[in-house]
Amino acid sequence: MTRNPRDNRAFAIVCDSLCDLPLPVFEAAGVVPLAQVVRVAGTDYRDCVDLDPSDFYVQISSTHGQVNTFAPSLDEYVATYDRLVAEGWKDVVSLHASSAMSDSFALAQEAASRVTGARVEVVDSCGTSGQLALVLACLVSARDGGCDTDEALARVREGALAARCLVVPAPDARPTLSKLRPKPGLLRRADSLRVRAMGARRLFAISDGGESREVMRATDLQRLAGNMARTMSSYSQVVGPLTYVEISAGVPRLLSIIEKPLDTNEFVSDRAAVLNTNPCTTCQLGIGAVGIAYMPSSLLSAREASGILCMQD
């Protein structure tokens, strides 16, 4: 993001590609992407930069077992911040996926400590995918609305604590929604095989602490969708109307199953965007994963979110 001398924005923004936004949206929103690394059959690619998400849905199907994902190197974080300093930015806000799920936040903190000439504030979004995207939209909205760095930090941290995510990985996926394995490898594999043998799908919730937990299993996606709607309804009773985004990994027709229970009078919710997962998220959740991320509309309206998450140059 080259700074225009007439640019009066108070700070630069850096964000993980795990927010599942395409490169043109990053560019249009004035956000520097930190591309995660996707290793396919021994070759490394930059998430959403070197890999087209649509093409990757086909590619991952033919390279099963040969795909891994990583955070960029520490040097890449330092180089990103140094470039912004060289462009004249004095303040940088760097937003990252949940520290409970990814090493990105810790690497960003270490890199920030090595930067001179600018203030680099590293923020844990407590989420990933669409949840991270909504928190990013909060930050962009605050910056573009004229907030200074401290005001924007207060708003984005409030958004991070308020955002939620419900996700159903693909039936054959082994979702990496935590850096820590809940069970030893052999037991975890046996559990995964048992789920697939039953034809069950699992619903995971990501809380304000950035940790995931399995909510329920069902062979019928409609049952999981009903649980998602009830969970959102319960939250809405506390915080009021919700702004949400839908998340799709290569099978958009499944979103209609997720949407149907949301057509209710029990709570008010407005969709801001449909996000197609970037390759890194697709690797983690599998093709056919679906989900919903949401936050109180009082913090970010659907119109605000849509104007940022759907913008293109």
mmCIF file of N, CA and C in Angstrom, residues 18 20 96-102 124-133 135 159-169 175-178 203-215 227-228 231-232 235 247 281 284-285 290-295:
data_model
loop_
_atom_site.group_PDB
_atom_site.id
_atom_site.type_symbol
_atom_site.label_atom_id
_atom_site.label_comp_id
_atom_site.label_asym_id
_atom_site.label_seq_id
_atom_site.Cartn_x
_atom_site.Cartn_y
_atom_site.Cartn_z
ATOM 1 N N LEU A 18 -6.134 -14.910 6.228
ATOM 2 C CA LEU A 18 -7.109 -15.826 6.810
ATOM 3 C C LEU A 18 -8.487 -15.190 6.968
ATOM 4 N N ASP A 20 -10.207 -14.330 4.540
ATOM 5 C CA ASP A 20 -10.953 -14.823 3.371
ATOM 6 C C ASP A 20 -11.479 -13.727 2.461
ATOM 7 N N HIS A 96 -4.753 -9.911 13.304
ATOM 8 C CA HIS A 96 -4.400 -11.312 13.048
ATOM 9 C C HIS A 96 -5.451 -12.292 13.543
ATOM 10 N N ALA A 97 -5.400 -13.485 12.950
ATOM 11 C CA ALA A 97 -6.287 -14.567 13.356
ATOM 12 C C ALA A 97 -6.027 -14.922 14.811
ATOM 13 N N SER A 98 -7.009 -15.556 15.424
ATOM 14 C CA SER A 98 -6.932 -15.924 16.836
ATOM 15 C C SER A 98 -5.602 -16.580 17.189
ATOM 16 N N SER A 99 -5.000 -16.108 18.261
ATOM 17 C CA SER A 99 -3.733 -16.686 18.722
ATOM 18 C C SER A 99 -3.914 -18.118 19.200
ATOM 19 N N ALA A 100 -5.162 -18.533 19.458
ATOM 20 C CA ALA A 100 -5.429 -19.915 19.845
ATOM 21 C C ALA A 100 -5.439 -20.850 18.638
ATOM 22 N N MET A 101 -5.476 -20.270 17.429
ATOM 23 C CA MET A 101 -5.569 -21.075 16.215
ATOM 24 C C MET A 101 -4.353 -20.957 15.304
ATOM 25 N N SER A 102 -3.633 -19.859 15.418
ATOM 26 C CA SER A 102 -2.568 -19.582 14.464
ATOM 27 C C SER A 102 -1.363 -18.974 15.166
ATOM 28 N N ASP A 124 -5.124 -9.185 18.361
ATOM 29 C CA ASP A 124 -5.670 -10.537 18.216
ATOM 30 C C ASP A 124 -7.160 -10.399 17.934
ATOM 31 N N SER A 125 -7.596 -10.849 16.759
ATOM 32 C CA SER A 125 -9.009 -10.719 16.387
ATOM 33 C C SER A 125 -9.901 -11.710 17.118
ATOM 34 N N CYS A 126 -9.293 -12.705 17.774
ATOM 35 C CA CYS A 126 -10.046 -13.755 18.472
ATOM 36 C C CYS A 126 -10.906 -14.576 17.502
ATOM 37 N N GLY A 127 -10.556 -14.583 16.221
ATOM 38 C CA GLY A 127 -11.347 -15.330 15.253
ATOM 39 C C GLY A 127 -10.566 -15.614 13.998
ATOM 40 N N THR A 128 -11.272 -16.117 13.008
ATOM 41 C CA THR A 128 -10.680 -16.396 11.700
ATOM 42 C C THR A 128 -11.779 -16.315 10.655
ATOM 43 N N SER A 129 -11.418 -16.415 9.387
ATOM 44 C CA SER A 129 -12.353 -16.421 8.274
ATOM 45 C C SER A 129 -13.287 -15.195 8.340
ATOM 46 N N GLY A 130 -14.590 -15.408 8.203
ATOM 47 C CA GLY A 130 -15.535 -14.300 8.190
ATOM 48 C C GLY A 130 -15.537 -13.503 9.482
ATOM 49 N N GLN A 131 -15.243 -14.152 10.582
ATOM 50 C CA GLN A 131 -15.175 -13.453 11.869
ATOM 51 C C GLN A 131 -14.049 -12.417 11.838
ATOM 52 N N LEU A 132 -12.891 -12.823 11.339
ATOM 53 C CA LEU A 132 -11.771 -11.901 11.184
ATOM 54 C C LEU A 132 -12.116 -10.804 10.187
ATOM 55 N N ALA A 133 -12.853 -11.146 9.133
ATOM 56 C CA ALA A 133 -13.252 -10.148 8.136
ATOM 57 C C ALA A 133 -14.135 -9.063 8.743
ATOM 58 N N VAL A 135 -14.201 -8.120 11.898
ATOM 59 C CA VAL A 135 -13.369 -7.298 12.790
ATOM 60 C C VAL A 135 -12.519 -6.342 11.959
ATOM 61 N N GLY A 159 -14.907 -4.918 18.888
ATOM 62 C CA GLY A 159 -15.456 -5.772 17.842
ATOM 63 C C GLY A 159 -14.938 -7.195 17.924
ATOM 64 N N ALA A 160 -13.660 -7.356 18.250
ATOM 65 C CA ALA A 160 -13.077 -8.688 18.358
ATOM 66 C C ALA A 160 -13.734 -9.499 19.469
ATOM 67 N N LEU A 161 -14.057 -8.853 20.571
ATOM 68 C CA LEU A 161 -14.705 -9.554 21.682
ATOM 69 C C LEU A 161 -16.168 -9.853 21.398
ATOM 70 N N ALA A 162 -16.778 -9.059 20.518
ATOM 71 C CA ALA A 162 -18.209 -9.221 20.252
ATOM 72 C C ALA A 162 -18.505 -10.151 19.080
ATOM 73 N N ALA A 163 -17.542 -10.358 18.199
ATOM 74 C CA ALA A 163 -17.770 -11.176 17.006
ATOM 75 C C ALA A 163 -17.822 -12.658 17.366
ATOM 76 N N ARG A 164 -18.602 -13.392 16.602
ATOM 77 C CA ARG A 164 -18.755 -14.840 16.800
ATOM 78 C C ARG A 164 -18.703 -15.535 15.449
ATOM 79 N N CYS A 165 -18.455 -16.839 15.480
ATOM 80 C CA CYS A 165 -18.435 -17.613 14.244
ATOM 81 C C CYS A 165 -18.941 -19.018 14.513
ATOM 82 N N LEU A 166 -19.748 -19.530 13.597
ATOM 83 C CA LEU A 166 -20.244 -20.896 13.621
ATOM 84 C C LEU A 166 -19.876 -21.524 12.295
ATOM 85 N N VAL A 167 -19.164 -22.632 12.313
ATOM 86 C CA VAL A 167 -18.673 -23.213 11.070
ATOM 87 C C VAL A 167 -18.850 -24.725 11.069
ATOM 88 N N VAL A 168 -19.227 -25.238 9.910
ATOM 89 C CA VAL A 168 -19.391 -26.673 9.699
ATOM 90 C C VAL A 168 -18.343 -27.098 8.683
ATOM 91 N N PRO A 169 -17.261 -27.749 9.109
ATOM 92 C CA PRO A 169 -16.249 -28.208 8.155
ATOM 93 C C PRO A 169 -16.819 -29.263 7.204
ATOM 94 N N PRO A 175 -10.434 -30.485 10.695
ATOM 95 C CA PRO A 175 -10.263 -29.038 10.852
ATOM 96 C C PRO A 175 -9.176 -28.674 11.847
ATOM 97 N N THR A 176 -8.327 -27.720 11.457
ATOM 98 C CA THR A 176 -7.284 -27.225 12.348
ATOM 99 C C THR A 176 -7.766 -25.909 12.946
ATOM 100 N N LEU A 177 -8.740 -26.019 13.834
ATOM 101 C CA LEU A 177 -9.296 -24.828 14.474
ATOM 102 C C LEU A 177 -8.605 -24.528 15.803
ATOM 103 N N SER A 178 -7.512 -25.205 16.063
ATOM 104 C CA SER A 178 -6.737 -24.969 17.282
ATOM 105 C C SER A 178 -5.297 -25.361 17.026
ATOM 106 N N LEU A 203 -20.507 -29.179 13.991
ATOM 107 C CA LEU A 203 -20.661 -27.732 14.104
ATOM 108 C C LEU A 203 -19.730 -27.230 15.183
ATOM 109 N N PHE A 204 -18.878 -26.259 14.812
ATOM 110 C CA PHE A 204 -17.952 -25.659 15.765
ATOM 111 C C PHE A 204 -18.339 -24.200 16.002
ATOM 112 N N ALA A 205 -18.171 -23.756 17.233
ATOM 113 C CA ALA A 205 -18.389 -22.357 17.586
ATOM 114 C C ALA A 205 -17.065 -21.755 18.029
ATOM 115 N N ILE A 206 -16.811 -20.524 17.603
ATOM 116 C CA ILE A 206 -15.618 -19.793 18.028
ATOM 117 C C ILE A 206 -16.072 -18.654 18.921
ATOM 118 N N SER A 207 -15.572 -18.630 20.128
ATOM 119 C CA SER A 207 -16.055 -17.696 21.152
ATOM 120 C C SER A 207 -15.227 -16.422 21.176
ATOM 121 N N ASP A 208 -15.563 -15.542 22.138
ATOM 122 C CA ASP A 208 -14.850 -14.278 22.256
ATOM 123 C C ASP A 208 -13.412 -14.467 22.729
ATOM 124 N N GLY A 209 -13.062 -15.650 23.220
ATOM 125 C CA GLY A 209 -11.680 -15.918 23.599
ATOM 126 C C GLY A 209 -10.845 -16.444 22.458
ATOM 127 N N GLY A 210 -11.470 -16.623 21.282
ATOM 128 C CA GLY A 210 -10.734 -17.085 20.123
ATOM 129 C C GLY A 210 -10.514 -18.576 20.072
ATOM 130 N N GLU A 211 -11.183 -19.327 20.949
ATOM 131 C CA GLU A 211 -11.039 -20.776 20.956
ATOM 132 C C GLU A 211 -12.280 -21.422 20.360
ATOM 133 N N SER A 212 -12.096 -22.584 19.747
ATOM 134 C CA SER A 212 -13.217 -23.283 19.127
ATOM 135 C C SER A 212 -13.660 -24.444 20.007
ATOM 136 N N ARG A 213 -14.932 -24.780 19.895
ATOM 137 C CA ARG A 213 -15.446 -25.961 20.588
ATOM 138 C C ARG A 213 -16.507 -26.603 19.716
ATOM 139 N N GLU A 214 -16.563 -27.904 19.755
ATOM 140 C CA GLU A 214 -17.584 -28.606 18.993
ATOM 141 C C GLU A 214 -18.919 -28.481 19.716
ATOM 142 N N VAL A 215 -19.947 -28.057 18.978
ATOM 143 C CA VAL A 215 -21.262 -27.829 19.558
ATOM 144 C C VAL A 215 -22.156 -29.050 19.399
ATOM 145 N N ASN A 227 -29.514 -25.219 14.642
ATOM 146 C CA ASN A 227 -28.764 -24.896 15.854
ATOM 147 C C ASN A 227 -28.034 -23.564 15.696
ATOM 148 N N MET A 228 -27.506 -23.317 14.492
ATOM 149 C CA MET A 228 -26.822 -22.046 14.241
ATOM 150 C C MET A 228 -27.790 -20.875 14.422
ATOM 151 N N THR A 231 -28.544 -20.322 18.077
ATOM 152 C CA THR A 231 -27.397 -19.713 18.762
ATOM 153 C C THR A 231 -27.352 -18.217 18.475
ATOM 154 N N MET A 232 -27.562 -17.849 17.209
ATOM 155 C CA MET A 232 -27.579 -16.429 16.859
ATOM 156 C C MET A 232 -28.744 -15.715 17.537
ATOM 157 N N TYR A 235 -27.931 -14.952 21.144
ATOM 158 C CA TYR A 235 -26.977 -13.855 21.251
ATOM 159 C C TYR A 235 -27.661 -12.523 20.961
ATOM 160 N N ILE A 247 -20.049 -17.924 4.898
ATOM 161 C CA ILE A 247 -18.748 -18.453 4.509
ATOM 162 C C ILE A 247 -18.964 -19.724 3.702
ATOM 163 N N THR A 281 -7.749 -21.278 4.237
ATOM 164 C CA THR A 281 -8.925 -21.704 4.992
ATOM 165 C C THR A 281 -9.537 -22.957 4.383
ATOM 166 N N GLN A 284 -7.875 -25.938 5.651
ATOM 167 C CA GLN A 284 -8.181 -26.234 7.043
ATOM 168 C C GLN A 284 -9.577 -26.809 7.230
ATOM 169 N N LEU A 285 -10.541 -26.314 6.458
ATOM 170 C CA LEU A 285 -11.943 -26.694 6.675
ATOM 171 C C LEU A 285 -12.473 -27.684 5.648
ATOM 172 N N VAL A 290 -19.140 -24.741 5.357
ATOM 173 C CA VAL A 290 -20.001 -23.560 5.357
ATOM 174 C C VAL A 290 -20.011 -22.965 6.760
ATOM 175 N N GLY A 291 -20.381 -21.697 6.845
ATOM 176 C CA GLY A 291 -20.440 -21.091 8.164
ATOM 177 C C GLY A 291 -21.051 -19.708 8.132
ATOM 178 N N ILE A 292 -21.210 -19.163 9.319
ATOM 179 C CA ILE A 292 -21.727 -17.801 9.501
ATOM 180 C C ILE A 292 -20.899 -17.111 10.579
ATOM 181 N N ALA A 293 -20.472 -15.894 10.289
ATOM 182 C CA ALA A 293 -19.814 -15.054 11.290
ATOM 183 C C ALA A 293 -20.692 -13.833 11.511
ATOM 184 N N TYR A 294 -20.752 -13.359 12.748
ATOM 185 C CA TYR A 294 -21.682 -12.268 13.041
ATOM 186 C C TYR A 294 -21.187 -11.419 14.207
ATOM 187 N N MET A 295 -21.709 -10.205 14.268
ATOM 188 C CA MET A 295 -21.414 -9.293 15.383
ATOM 189 C C MET A 295 -22.581 -8.325 15.534
#
